[in-house]
mmCIF file with all atom_site columns, C-alpha atoms in Angstrom:
data_model
loop_
_atom_site.group_PDB
_atom_site.id
_atom_site.type_symbol
_atom_site.label_atom_id
_atom_site.label_alt_id
_atom_site.label_comp_id
_atom_site.label_asym_id
_atom_site.label_entity_id
_atom_site.label_seq_id
_atom_site.pdbx_PDB_ins_code
_atom_site.Cartn_x
_atom_site.Cartn_y
_atom_site.Cartn_z
_atom_site.occupancy
_atom_site.B_iso_or_equiv
_atom_site.pdbx_formal_charge
_atom_site.auth_seq_id
_atom_site.auth_comp_id
_atom_site.auth_asym_id
_atom_site.auth_atom_id
_atom_site.pdbx_PDB_model_num
ATOM 1   C CA . MET A 1 1   ? -0.553  32.326 49.975 1.00 0.00 ? 151 MET A CA 1
ATOM 2   C CA . SER A 1 2   ? -1.001  30.658 46.616 1.00 0.00 ? 152 SER A CA 1
ATOM 3   C CA . ASP A 1 3   ? -2.310  31.578 43.153 1.00 0.00 ? 153 ASP A CA 1
ATOM 4   C CA . ALA A 1 4   ? -2.711  35.133 41.871 1.00 0.00 ? 154 ALA A CA 1
ATOM 5   C CA . VAL A 1 5   ? -5.820  37.143 42.748 1.00 0.00 ? 155 VAL A CA 1
ATOM 6   C CA . THR A 1 6   ? -7.186  40.432 41.473 1.00 0.00 ? 156 THR A CA 1
ATOM 7   C CA . GLY A 1 7   ? -8.990  43.424 42.850 1.00 0.00 ? 157 GLY A CA 1
ATOM 8   C CA . GLY A 1 8   ? -9.685  47.087 42.394 1.00 0.00 ? 158 GLY A CA 1
ATOM 9   C CA . CYS A 1 9   ? -11.789 50.074 43.272 1.00 0.00 ? 159 CYS A CA 1
ATOM 10  C CA . LEU A 1 10  ? -15.543 50.546 42.959 1.00 0.00 ? 160 LEU A CA 1
ATOM 11  C CA . CYS A 1 11  ? -15.443 52.419 39.638 1.00 0.00 ? 161 CYS A CA 1
ATOM 12  C CA . GLY A 1 12  ? -12.773 50.205 38.031 1.00 0.00 ? 162 GLY A CA 1
ATOM 13  C CA . ALA A 1 13  ? -10.216 52.994 37.479 1.00 0.00 ? 163 ALA A CA 1
ATOM 14  C CA . VAL A 1 14  ? -7.745  51.159 39.755 1.00 0.00 ? 164 VAL A CA 1
ATOM 15  C CA . ARG A 1 15  ? -7.075  47.461 39.181 1.00 0.00 ? 165 ARG A CA 1
ATOM 16  C CA . TYR A 1 16  ? -4.328  45.281 40.642 1.00 0.00 ? 166 TYR A CA 1
ATOM 17  C CA . THR A 1 17  ? -3.030  41.721 40.774 1.00 0.00 ? 167 THR A CA 1
ATOM 18  C CA . LEU A 1 18  ? -1.544  40.023 43.826 1.00 0.00 ? 168 LEU A CA 1
ATOM 19  C CA . SER A 1 19  ? 1.012   37.385 42.879 1.00 0.00 ? 169 SER A CA 1
ATOM 20  C CA . LYS A 1 20  ? -0.132  35.151 45.749 1.00 0.00 ? 170 LYS A CA 1
ATOM 21  C CA . LYS A 1 21  ? -3.573  34.571 47.226 1.00 0.00 ? 171 LYS A CA 1
ATOM 22  C CA . PRO A 1 22  ? -3.691  35.735 50.858 1.00 0.00 ? 172 PRO A CA 1
ATOM 23  C CA . ASP A 1 23  ? -4.845  33.210 53.447 1.00 0.00 ? 173 ASP A CA 1
ATOM 24  C CA . ALA A 1 24  ? -6.051  35.799 55.933 1.00 0.00 ? 174 ALA A CA 1
ATOM 25  C CA . PHE A 1 25  ? -6.910  39.399 56.655 1.00 0.00 ? 175 PHE A CA 1
ATOM 26  C CA . GLY A 1 26  ? -6.956  41.545 59.764 1.00 0.00 ? 176 GLY A CA 1
ATOM 27  C CA . ALA A 1 27  ? -9.094  44.252 61.337 1.00 0.00 ? 177 ALA A CA 1
ATOM 28  C CA . CYS A 1 28  ? -7.811  47.640 62.471 1.00 0.00 ? 178 CYS A CA 1
ATOM 29  C CA . HIS A 1 29  ? -9.738  49.679 65.016 1.00 0.00 ? 179 HIS A CA 1
ATOM 30  C CA . CYS A 1 30  ? -7.493  52.775 65.141 1.00 0.00 ? 180 CYS A CA 1
ATOM 31  C CA . ASN A 1 31  ? -9.088  56.200 64.905 1.00 0.00 ? 181 ASN A CA 1
ATOM 32  C CA . MET A 1 32  ? -7.478  56.973 61.531 1.00 0.00 ? 182 MET A CA 1
ATOM 33  C CA . CYS A 1 33  ? -8.768  53.764 59.932 1.00 0.00 ? 183 CYS A CA 1
ATOM 34  C CA . ARG A 1 34  ? -12.262 54.386 61.288 1.00 0.00 ? 184 ARG A CA 1
ATOM 35  C CA . ARG A 1 35  ? -12.258 57.878 59.777 1.00 0.00 ? 185 ARG A CA 1
ATOM 36  C CA . TRP A 1 36  ? -10.697 56.650 56.521 1.00 0.00 ? 186 TRP A CA 1
ATOM 37  C CA . THR A 1 37  ? -13.178 53.832 55.924 1.00 0.00 ? 187 THR A CA 1
ATOM 38  C CA . GLY A 1 38  ? -16.192 54.820 57.991 1.00 0.00 ? 188 GLY A CA 1
ATOM 39  C CA . GLY A 1 39  ? -15.799 51.759 60.221 1.00 0.00 ? 189 GLY A CA 1
ATOM 40  C CA . ILE A 1 40  ? -13.445 48.865 60.732 1.00 0.00 ? 190 ILE A CA 1
ATOM 41  C CA . GLU A 1 41  ? -10.621 48.612 58.213 1.00 0.00 ? 191 GLU A CA 1
ATOM 42  C CA . LEU A 1 42  ? -10.243 45.032 57.011 1.00 0.00 ? 192 LEU A CA 1
ATOM 43  C CA . GLY A 1 43  ? -6.789  44.690 55.506 1.00 0.00 ? 193 GLY A CA 1
ATOM 44  C CA . VAL A 1 44  ? -4.663  42.091 53.774 1.00 0.00 ? 194 VAL A CA 1
ATOM 45  C CA . GLN A 1 45  ? -0.922  42.242 54.467 1.00 0.00 ? 195 GLN A CA 1
ATOM 46  C CA . VAL A 1 46  ? 0.974   42.604 51.202 1.00 0.00 ? 196 VAL A CA 1
ATOM 47  C CA . MET A 1 47  ? 4.742   42.825 50.913 1.00 0.00 ? 197 MET A CA 1
ATOM 48  C CA . PRO A 1 48  ? 6.511   44.973 48.307 1.00 0.00 ? 198 PRO A CA 1
ATOM 49  C CA . GLY A 1 49  ? 6.759   43.160 45.014 1.00 0.00 ? 199 GLY A CA 1
ATOM 50  C CA . ASP A 1 50  ? 3.650   41.022 45.625 1.00 0.00 ? 200 ASP A CA 1
ATOM 51  C CA . ILE A 1 51  ? 1.272   43.565 44.040 1.00 0.00 ? 201 ILE A CA 1
ATOM 52  C CA . THR A 1 52  ? 1.130   45.017 40.545 1.00 0.00 ? 202 THR A CA 1
ATOM 53  C CA . PHE A 1 53  ? -1.189  47.895 39.695 1.00 0.00 ? 203 PHE A CA 1
ATOM 54  C CA . ASP A 1 54  ? -2.457  47.974 36.099 1.00 0.00 ? 204 ASP A CA 1
ATOM 55  C CA . ASP A 1 55  ? -2.297  51.789 36.094 1.00 0.00 ? 205 ASP A CA 1
ATOM 56  C CA . GLU A 1 56  ? -1.444  54.053 39.028 1.00 0.00 ? 206 GLU A CA 1
ATOM 57  C CA . THR A 1 57  ? -2.905  57.215 37.452 1.00 0.00 ? 207 THR A CA 1
ATOM 58  C CA . HIS A 1 58  ? -5.977  57.268 39.730 1.00 0.00 ? 208 HIS A CA 1
ATOM 59  C CA . ILE A 1 59  ? -4.221  56.243 42.964 1.00 0.00 ? 209 ILE A CA 1
ATOM 60  C CA . LYS A 1 60  ? -4.055  59.220 45.309 1.00 0.00 ? 210 LYS A CA 1
ATOM 61  C CA . PRO A 1 61  ? -1.683  58.650 48.258 1.00 0.00 ? 211 PRO A CA 1
ATOM 62  C CA . PHE A 1 62  ? -1.455  60.996 51.215 1.00 0.00 ? 212 PHE A CA 1
ATOM 63  C CA . LYS A 1 63  ? 0.882   61.044 54.199 1.00 0.00 ? 213 LYS A CA 1
ATOM 64  C CA . SER A 1 64  ? -1.270  60.088 57.183 1.00 0.00 ? 214 SER A CA 1
ATOM 65  C CA . SER A 1 65  ? 1.513   59.971 59.786 1.00 0.00 ? 215 SER A CA 1
ATOM 66  C CA . ASP A 1 66  ? 5.269   60.350 60.143 1.00 0.00 ? 216 ASP A CA 1
ATOM 67  C CA . TRP A 1 67  ? 5.745   56.718 59.124 1.00 0.00 ? 217 TRP A CA 1
ATOM 68  C CA . ALA A 1 68  ? 2.860   55.755 56.821 1.00 0.00 ? 218 ALA A CA 1
ATOM 69  C CA . GLU A 1 69  ? 0.640   56.787 53.938 1.00 0.00 ? 219 GLU A CA 1
ATOM 70  C CA . ARG A 1 70  ? -2.860  55.856 52.833 1.00 0.00 ? 220 ARG A CA 1
ATOM 71  C CA . ALA A 1 71  ? -4.218  55.799 49.309 1.00 0.00 ? 221 ALA A CA 1
ATOM 72  C CA . PHE A 1 72  ? -7.591  55.944 47.628 1.00 0.00 ? 222 PHE A CA 1
ATOM 73  C CA . CYS A 1 73  ? -9.028  56.099 44.116 1.00 0.00 ? 223 CYS A CA 1
ATOM 74  C CA . ASP A 1 74  ? -9.253  59.746 43.071 1.00 0.00 ? 224 ASP A CA 1
ATOM 75  C CA . THR A 1 75  ? -12.369 59.005 41.008 1.00 0.00 ? 225 THR A CA 1
ATOM 76  C CA . CYS A 1 76  ? -14.652 57.003 43.323 1.00 0.00 ? 226 CYS A CA 1
ATOM 77  C CA . GLY A 1 77  ? -12.919 57.392 46.708 1.00 0.00 ? 227 GLY A CA 1
ATOM 78  C CA . THR A 1 78  ? -12.411 53.673 47.415 1.00 0.00 ? 228 THR A CA 1
ATOM 79  C CA . SER A 1 79  ? -9.904  53.144 50.246 1.00 0.00 ? 229 SER A CA 1
ATOM 80  C CA . LEU A 1 80  ? -7.081  51.139 48.672 1.00 0.00 ? 230 LEU A CA 1
ATOM 81  C CA . TYR A 1 81  ? -4.198  50.683 51.098 1.00 0.00 ? 231 TYR A CA 1
ATOM 82  C CA . TRP A 1 82  ? -2.166  51.794 54.085 1.00 0.00 ? 232 TRP A CA 1
ATOM 83  C CA . ARG A 1 83  ? 1.598   51.559 53.461 1.00 0.00 ? 233 ARG A CA 1
ATOM 84  C CA . LEU A 1 84  ? 4.564   51.800 55.828 1.00 0.00 ? 234 LEU A CA 1
ATOM 85  C CA . THR A 1 85  ? 6.907   54.488 54.458 1.00 0.00 ? 235 THR A CA 1
ATOM 86  C CA . ALA A 1 86  ? 9.479   54.609 57.262 1.00 0.00 ? 236 ALA A CA 1
ATOM 87  C CA . PRO A 1 87  ? 12.800  52.845 56.681 1.00 0.00 ? 237 PRO A CA 1
ATOM 88  C CA . GLY A 1 88  ? 13.257  49.460 58.272 1.00 0.00 ? 238 GLY A CA 1
ATOM 89  C CA . ALA A 1 89  ? 12.588  45.767 57.835 1.00 0.00 ? 239 ALA A CA 1
ATOM 90  C CA . MET A 1 90  ? 8.880   46.335 57.136 1.00 0.00 ? 240 MET A CA 1
ATOM 91  C CA . HIS A 1 91  ? 9.333   49.310 54.735 1.00 0.00 ? 241 HIS A CA 1
ATOM 92  C CA . GLY A 1 92  ? 6.767   49.201 51.938 1.00 0.00 ? 242 GLY A CA 1
ATOM 93  C CA . MET A 1 93  ? 4.502   46.676 53.660 1.00 0.00 ? 243 MET A CA 1
ATOM 94  C CA . MET A 1 94  ? 0.844   47.376 52.843 1.00 0.00 ? 244 MET A CA 1
ATOM 95  C CA . ALA A 1 95  ? -2.470  46.675 54.451 1.00 0.00 ? 245 ALA A CA 1
ATOM 96  C CA . LEU A 1 96  ? -4.520  46.408 51.263 1.00 0.00 ? 246 LEU A CA 1
ATOM 97  C CA . SER A 1 97  ? -8.237  47.000 51.811 1.00 0.00 ? 247 SER A CA 1
ATOM 98  C CA . ALA A 1 98  ? -9.751  43.515 51.849 1.00 0.00 ? 248 ALA A CA 1
ATOM 99  C CA . GLY A 1 99  ? -12.985 44.883 50.397 1.00 0.00 ? 249 GLY A CA 1
ATOM 100 C CA . SER A 1 100 ? -11.119 45.836 47.226 1.00 0.00 ? 250 SER A CA 1
ATOM 101 C CA . LEU A 1 101 ? -10.305 42.189 46.445 1.00 0.00 ? 251 LEU A CA 1
ATOM 102 C CA . ASP A 1 102 ? -12.583 40.589 43.861 1.00 0.00 ? 252 ASP A CA 1
ATOM 103 C CA . SER A 1 103 ? -13.112 37.664 46.255 1.00 0.00 ? 253 SER A CA 1
ATOM 104 C CA . LEU A 1 104 ? -12.358 36.882 49.896 1.00 0.00 ? 254 LEU A CA 1
ATOM 105 C CA . GLU A 1 105 ? -13.199 33.200 49.406 1.00 0.00 ? 255 GLU A CA 1
ATOM 106 C CA . GLY A 1 106 ? -11.090 30.932 51.599 1.00 0.00 ? 256 GLY A CA 1
ATOM 107 C CA . MET A 1 107 ? -9.655  33.779 53.672 1.00 0.00 ? 257 MET A CA 1
ATOM 108 C CA . VAL A 1 108 ? -10.088 34.055 57.435 1.00 0.00 ? 258 VAL A CA 1
ATOM 109 C CA . LEU A 1 109 ? -9.943  36.935 59.903 1.00 0.00 ? 259 LEU A CA 1
ATOM 110 C CA . ASP A 1 110 ? -6.826  36.068 61.910 1.00 0.00 ? 260 ASP A CA 1
ATOM 111 C CA . HIS A 1 111 ? -5.894  39.237 63.818 1.00 0.00 ? 261 HIS A CA 1
ATOM 112 C CA . GLU A 1 112 ? -7.144  42.547 65.178 1.00 0.00 ? 262 GLU A CA 1
ATOM 113 C CA . VAL A 1 113 ? -5.017  45.598 65.953 1.00 0.00 ? 263 VAL A CA 1
ATOM 114 C CA . TYR A 1 114 ? -5.711  48.622 68.140 1.00 0.00 ? 264 TYR A CA 1
ATOM 115 C CA . VAL A 1 115 ? -8.192  46.524 70.096 1.00 0.00 ? 265 VAL A CA 1
ATOM 116 C CA . ASP A 1 116 ? -7.957  49.068 72.907 1.00 0.00 ? 266 ASP A CA 1
ATOM 117 C CA . HIS A 1 117 ? -9.669  51.537 70.521 1.00 0.00 ? 267 HIS A CA 1
ATOM 118 C CA . LYS A 1 118 ? -12.414 49.134 69.408 1.00 0.00 ? 268 LYS A CA 1
ATOM 119 C CA . PRO A 1 119 ? -15.948 50.443 70.031 1.00 0.00 ? 269 PRO A CA 1
ATOM 120 C CA . ALA A 1 120 ? -17.902 48.200 72.403 1.00 0.00 ? 270 ALA A CA 1
ATOM 121 C CA . ALA A 1 121 ? -20.493 47.517 69.682 1.00 0.00 ? 271 ALA A CA 1
ATOM 122 C CA . TYR A 1 122 ? -17.910 45.838 67.395 1.00 0.00 ? 272 TYR A CA 1
ATOM 123 C CA . GLU A 1 123 ? -17.448 42.126 67.970 1.00 0.00 ? 273 GLU A CA 1
ATOM 124 C CA . PHE A 1 124 ? -16.227 39.278 65.768 1.00 0.00 ? 274 PHE A CA 1
ATOM 125 C CA . ALA A 1 125 ? -16.911 35.597 66.378 1.00 0.00 ? 275 ALA A CA 1
ATOM 126 C CA . GLY A 1 126 ? -14.014 33.260 67.093 1.00 0.00 ? 276 GLY A CA 1
ATOM 127 C CA . ASP A 1 127 ? -10.531 33.631 68.493 1.00 0.00 ? 277 ASP A CA 1
ATOM 128 C CA . ARG A 1 128 ? -7.659  35.487 66.839 1.00 0.00 ? 278 ARG A CA 1
ATOM 129 C CA . LYS A 1 129 ? -4.470  37.339 67.694 1.00 0.00 ? 279 LYS A CA 1
ATOM 130 C CA . GLN A 1 130 ? -5.223  40.718 69.266 1.00 0.00 ? 280 GLN A CA 1
ATOM 131 C CA . MET A 1 131 ? -2.812  43.642 69.614 1.00 0.00 ? 281 MET A CA 1
ATOM 132 C CA . THR A 1 132 ? -3.186  46.942 71.461 1.00 0.00 ? 282 THR A CA 1
ATOM 133 C CA . GLU A 1 133 ? -1.881  50.280 70.221 1.00 0.00 ? 283 GLU A CA 1
ATOM 134 C CA . ALA A 1 134 ? 1.224   49.783 72.392 1.00 0.00 ? 284 ALA A CA 1
ATOM 135 C CA . ASP A 1 135 ? 1.820   46.338 70.833 1.00 0.00 ? 285 ASP A CA 1
ATOM 136 C CA . VAL A 1 136 ? 1.561   47.750 67.298 1.00 0.00 ? 286 VAL A CA 1
ATOM 137 C CA . MET A 1 137 ? 3.821   50.710 68.039 1.00 0.00 ? 287 MET A CA 1
ATOM 138 C CA . ALA A 1 138 ? 6.436   48.407 69.611 1.00 0.00 ? 288 ALA A CA 1
ATOM 139 C CA . MET A 1 139 ? 6.380   46.215 66.484 1.00 0.00 ? 289 MET A CA 1
ATOM 140 C CA . VAL A 1 140 ? 6.808   49.228 64.178 1.00 0.00 ? 290 VAL A CA 1
ATOM 141 C CA . GLN A 1 141 ? 9.540   50.693 66.382 1.00 0.00 ? 291 GLN A CA 1
ATOM 142 C CA . GLY A 1 142 ? 11.310  47.318 66.382 1.00 0.00 ? 292 GLY A CA 1
ATOM 143 C CA . SER A 1 143 ? 11.258  47.340 62.589 1.00 0.00 ? 293 SER A CA 1
ATOM 144 C CA . LEU A 1 144 ? 12.745  50.839 62.490 1.00 0.00 ? 294 LEU A CA 1
ATOM 145 C CA . GLU A 1 145 ? 15.471  49.979 65.002 1.00 0.00 ? 295 GLU A CA 1
ATOM 146 C CA . GLY A 1 146 ? 16.257  46.709 63.226 1.00 0.00 ? 296 GLY A CA 1
ATOM 147 C CA . ASP A 1 147 ? 17.218  48.689 60.125 1.00 0.00 ? 297 ASP A CA 1
ATOM 148 C CA . ALA A 1 148 ? 19.695  50.830 62.057 1.00 0.00 ? 298 ALA A CA 1
ATOM 149 C CA . GLN A 1 149 ? 21.661  47.844 63.366 1.00 0.00 ? 299 GLN A CA 1
#
């Protein structure tokens, strides 16, 4: 990552700045992301402290699981982020909707998660890291257990 980048929702009610430009984004094929976005969720990993929202008034978070929340603009409905809420080493990590960035220039798709849930009609060109649901859950569980040690 390098150089700050900006983004926001469709109507402009939510705007943010990332302190560092992401190099890559990932694709999530889980059932919740498909319902949340209407298709594949393309997300940029953002750590706590790397994002500043201009005004959080129109951000509507909701608890989507025991360990995460999702948020959208309460005016236009733009999907904004998925955030890990459970304690642990990855607490607060976000998958910020890549489509909300003002530009994806220079970024590459470098991973896919929940590939065992991917519809057969979805296919991306090129090679990248791929993780199943079990792989993702093991990573999250490892983060939670790492905090308890």
